Coordinates of C-alpha atoms in Angstrom, one line a residue:
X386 CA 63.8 13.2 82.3
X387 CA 63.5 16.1 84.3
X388 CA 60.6 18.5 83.0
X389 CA 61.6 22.1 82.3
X390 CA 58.6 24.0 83.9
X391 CA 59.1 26.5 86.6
X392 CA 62.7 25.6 86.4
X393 CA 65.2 28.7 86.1
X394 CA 68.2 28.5 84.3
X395 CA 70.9 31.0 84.4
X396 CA 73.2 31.5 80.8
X397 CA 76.4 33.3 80.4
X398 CA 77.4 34.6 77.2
X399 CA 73.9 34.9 75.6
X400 CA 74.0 37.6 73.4
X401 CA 75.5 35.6 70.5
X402 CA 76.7 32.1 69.4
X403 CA 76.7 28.8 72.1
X404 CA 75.3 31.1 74.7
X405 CA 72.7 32.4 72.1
X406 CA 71.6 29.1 70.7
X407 CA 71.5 27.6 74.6
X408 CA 69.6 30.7 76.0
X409 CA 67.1 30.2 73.1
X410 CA 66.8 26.3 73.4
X411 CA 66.2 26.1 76.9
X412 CA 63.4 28.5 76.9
X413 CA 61.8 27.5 73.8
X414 CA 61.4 24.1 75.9
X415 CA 59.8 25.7 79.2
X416 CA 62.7 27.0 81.5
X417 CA 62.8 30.3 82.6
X418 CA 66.0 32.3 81.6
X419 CA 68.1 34.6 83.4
X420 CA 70.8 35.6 80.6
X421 CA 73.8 37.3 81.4
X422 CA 75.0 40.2 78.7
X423 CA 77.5 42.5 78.5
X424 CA 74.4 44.5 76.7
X425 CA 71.0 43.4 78.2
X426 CA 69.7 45.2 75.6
X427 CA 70.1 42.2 73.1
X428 CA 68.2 40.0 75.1
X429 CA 64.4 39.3 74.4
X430 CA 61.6 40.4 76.0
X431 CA 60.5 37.2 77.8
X432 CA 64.1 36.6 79.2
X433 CA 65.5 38.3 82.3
X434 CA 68.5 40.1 81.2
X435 CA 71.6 41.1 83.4
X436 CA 74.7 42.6 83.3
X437 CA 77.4 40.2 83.6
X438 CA 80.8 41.0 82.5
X439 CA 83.3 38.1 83.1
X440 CA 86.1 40.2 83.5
X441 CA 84.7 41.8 86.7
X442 CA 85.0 39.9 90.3
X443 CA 81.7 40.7 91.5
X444 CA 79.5 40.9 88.0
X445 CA 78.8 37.1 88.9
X446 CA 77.5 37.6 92.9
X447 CA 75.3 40.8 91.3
X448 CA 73.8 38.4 88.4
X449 CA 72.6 35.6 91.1
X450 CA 70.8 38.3 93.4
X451 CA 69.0 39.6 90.6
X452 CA 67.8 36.1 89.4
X453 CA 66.9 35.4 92.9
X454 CA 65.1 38.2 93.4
X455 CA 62.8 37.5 90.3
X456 CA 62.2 34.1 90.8
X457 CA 63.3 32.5 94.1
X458 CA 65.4 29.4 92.6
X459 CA 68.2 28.7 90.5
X460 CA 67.8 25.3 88.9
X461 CA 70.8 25.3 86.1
X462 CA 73.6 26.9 85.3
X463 CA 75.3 27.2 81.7
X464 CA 78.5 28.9 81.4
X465 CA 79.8 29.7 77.8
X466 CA 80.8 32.8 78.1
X467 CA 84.2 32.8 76.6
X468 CA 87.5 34.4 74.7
X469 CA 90.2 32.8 72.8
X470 CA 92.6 35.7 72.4
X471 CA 96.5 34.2 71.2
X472 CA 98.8 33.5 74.2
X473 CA 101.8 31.3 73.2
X474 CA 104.0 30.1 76.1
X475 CA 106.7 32.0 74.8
X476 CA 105.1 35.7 75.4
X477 CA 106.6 37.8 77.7
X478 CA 103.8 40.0 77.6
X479 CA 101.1 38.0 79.5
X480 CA 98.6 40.6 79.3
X481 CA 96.2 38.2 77.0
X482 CA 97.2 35.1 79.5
X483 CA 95.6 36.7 82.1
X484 CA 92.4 37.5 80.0
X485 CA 92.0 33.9 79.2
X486 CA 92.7 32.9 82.7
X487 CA 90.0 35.9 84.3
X488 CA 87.0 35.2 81.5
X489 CA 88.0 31.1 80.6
X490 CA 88.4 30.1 84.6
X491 CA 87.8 32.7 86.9
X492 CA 84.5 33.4 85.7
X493 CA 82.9 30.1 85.5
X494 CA 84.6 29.2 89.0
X495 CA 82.5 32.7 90.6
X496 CA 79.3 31.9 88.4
X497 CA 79.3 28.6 90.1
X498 CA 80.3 29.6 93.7
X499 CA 77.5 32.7 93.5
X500 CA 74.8 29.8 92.5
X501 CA 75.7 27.4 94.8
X502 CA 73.8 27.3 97.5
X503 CA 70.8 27.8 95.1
X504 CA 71.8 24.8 93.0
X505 CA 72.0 22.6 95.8
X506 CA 68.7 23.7 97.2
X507 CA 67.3 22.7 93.6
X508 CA 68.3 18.9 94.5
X509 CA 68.9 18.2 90.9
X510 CA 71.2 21.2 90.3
X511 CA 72.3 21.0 87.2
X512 CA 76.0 23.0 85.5
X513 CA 77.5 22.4 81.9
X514 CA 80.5 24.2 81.2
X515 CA 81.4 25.3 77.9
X516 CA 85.1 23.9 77.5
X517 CA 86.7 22.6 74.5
X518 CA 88.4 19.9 73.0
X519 CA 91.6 22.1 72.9
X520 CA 91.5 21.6 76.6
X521 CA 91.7 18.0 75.8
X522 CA 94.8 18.1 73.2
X523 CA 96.7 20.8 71.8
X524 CA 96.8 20.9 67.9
X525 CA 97.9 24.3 67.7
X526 CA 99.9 27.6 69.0
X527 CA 97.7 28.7 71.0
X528 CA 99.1 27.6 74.9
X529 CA 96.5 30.2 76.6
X530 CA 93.1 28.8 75.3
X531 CA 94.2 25.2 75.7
X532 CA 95.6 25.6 78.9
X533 CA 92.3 27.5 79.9
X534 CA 90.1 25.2 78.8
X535 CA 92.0 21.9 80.5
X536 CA 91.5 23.7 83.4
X537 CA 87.9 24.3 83.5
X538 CA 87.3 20.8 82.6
X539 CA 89.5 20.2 86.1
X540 CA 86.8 23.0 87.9
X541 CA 84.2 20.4 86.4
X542 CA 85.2 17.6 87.6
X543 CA 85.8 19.3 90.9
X544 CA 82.4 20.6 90.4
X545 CA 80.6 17.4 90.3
X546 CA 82.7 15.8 92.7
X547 CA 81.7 18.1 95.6
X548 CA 78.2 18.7 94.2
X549 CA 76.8 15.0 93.7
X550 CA 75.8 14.0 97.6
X551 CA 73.6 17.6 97.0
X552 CA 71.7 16.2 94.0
X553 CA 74.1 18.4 91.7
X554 CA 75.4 17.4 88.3
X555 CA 78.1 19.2 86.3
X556 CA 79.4 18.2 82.7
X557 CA 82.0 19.8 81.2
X558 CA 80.6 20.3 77.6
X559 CA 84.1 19.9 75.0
X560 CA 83.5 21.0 71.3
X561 CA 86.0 21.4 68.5
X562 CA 84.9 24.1 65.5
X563 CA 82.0 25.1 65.6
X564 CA 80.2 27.9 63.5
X565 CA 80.8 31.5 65.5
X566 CA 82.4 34.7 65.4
X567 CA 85.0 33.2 67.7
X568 CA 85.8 30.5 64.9
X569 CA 85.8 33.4 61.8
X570 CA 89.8 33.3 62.0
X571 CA 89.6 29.6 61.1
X572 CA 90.2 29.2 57.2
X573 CA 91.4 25.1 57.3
X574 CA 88.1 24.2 58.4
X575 CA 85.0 24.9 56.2
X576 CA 82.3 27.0 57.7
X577 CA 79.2 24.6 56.4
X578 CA 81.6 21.8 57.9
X579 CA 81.8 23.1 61.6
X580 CA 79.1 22.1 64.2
X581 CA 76.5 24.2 64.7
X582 CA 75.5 26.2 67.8
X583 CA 72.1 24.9 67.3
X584 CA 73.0 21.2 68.0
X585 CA 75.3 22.2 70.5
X586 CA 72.2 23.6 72.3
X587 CA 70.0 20.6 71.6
X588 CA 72.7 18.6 73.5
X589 CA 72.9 20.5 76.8
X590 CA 68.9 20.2 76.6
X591 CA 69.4 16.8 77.4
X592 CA 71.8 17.2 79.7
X593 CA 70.5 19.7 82.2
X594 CA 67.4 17.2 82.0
X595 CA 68.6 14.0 82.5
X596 CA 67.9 12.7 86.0
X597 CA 70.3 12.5 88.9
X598 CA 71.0 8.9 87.6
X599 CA 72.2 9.5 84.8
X600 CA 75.0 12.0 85.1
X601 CA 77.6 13.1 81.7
X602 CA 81.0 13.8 83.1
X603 CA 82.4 15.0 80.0
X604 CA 80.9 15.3 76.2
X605 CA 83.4 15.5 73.8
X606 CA 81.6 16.6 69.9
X607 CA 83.9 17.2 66.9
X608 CA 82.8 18.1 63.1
X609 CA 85.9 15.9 61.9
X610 CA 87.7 12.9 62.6
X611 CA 90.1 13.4 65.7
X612 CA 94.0 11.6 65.0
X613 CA 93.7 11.6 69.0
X614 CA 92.5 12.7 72.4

């Protein structure tokens, strides 16, 4: 296993939730965090807080200089920022589409491509993208967020395909409910039933530590028994 100290890890969407729990995990354990917040204000002390809004082109490129300028090296990257607004196929209006596609996608894909050169300096680089088992099979009305989701699982693979020969690993990280503010519309599900963010964080612990021997494509966790995948 790969030992946390004077590592630096870089986490979207750490003011709340996954990002929350993973920001808090990984430093509890050694690494040094650079989160990225819409409000750096919600960010403790000991963590480097930036900026980052996903829906802007260059909040990504801005977050990586700042990072580098603090501590030289960029060692893992954990995007879970994300949004799950309703976009059925049948919309005309794609305005919440296009949200999905910018925050879901886009972002990740620019996190990545700022880090990259940094990650493959590392040697053991690591990425886990927070996807979703949505993007594995659709059980509901919601064509935006699955399609989203299947296609950052594709960026992923991508990801690790043209990252392994560099010592960089990327596993696209694929939950099903799990116990956030993006999951308080969910009433067929029991709250004290859904995974929690905590265990979630636990997980990618592992992962951003395992060597460059042992490399997790995909993770697929679910709080119920799936009919299929």
């Amino acid at each position: 296993m790969l030992e946390p100290v004077g590592r630096v890890a870089l986490v979207s969407g750490a003011s709340r939730g996954i990002g929350r729990a993973v920001a808090e995990r990984l430093s509890g354990a050694g690494y040094r965090i650079s989160a990225g917040l819409r409000d750096p204000r919600r960010a403790p002390a000991e963590w480097q807080a930036c900026r980052y809004d996903a829906e802007q082109a260059g909040s990504a490129e801005a977050w990586v200089a700042e990072a580098m300028g603090r501590f030289g090296r960029i060692d893992v990257l954990v995007a879970a920022a994300g949004i799950n607004p309703k976009a059925h196929f049948l919309d005309a209006d794609e305005t919440a589409l296009d949200a999905l596609l910018t925050v879901n996608v886009k972002a990740p894909m620019r996190m990545i491509r700022a880090a990259w050169p940094y990650l493959v300096a590392s040697g053991t680089g690591r990425i886990v993208t927070l996807a979703s088992l949505s993007g594995k099979r659709v059980r509901n009305d919601n064509t935006g967020y699955a399609m989203t989701k299947a296609a950052l699982v594709s960026l992923t693979q991508a990801v690790r395909r043209e990252g392994w020969d560099h010592g960089v690993r990327a596993t696209a990280f694929c939950p099903g409910f799990v116990d956030t503010d993006m999951t308080a519309h969910v009433t067929r599900q029991p709250r004290d039933l859904m995974s929690r963010p905590e265990d979630i964080a636990a997980l990618i612990e592992t992962l951003v530590r395992l060597p460059n021997t042992a490399s997790v494509a995909e993770l697929l966790l679910n709080c119920r028994h799936e009919d299929m995948l």
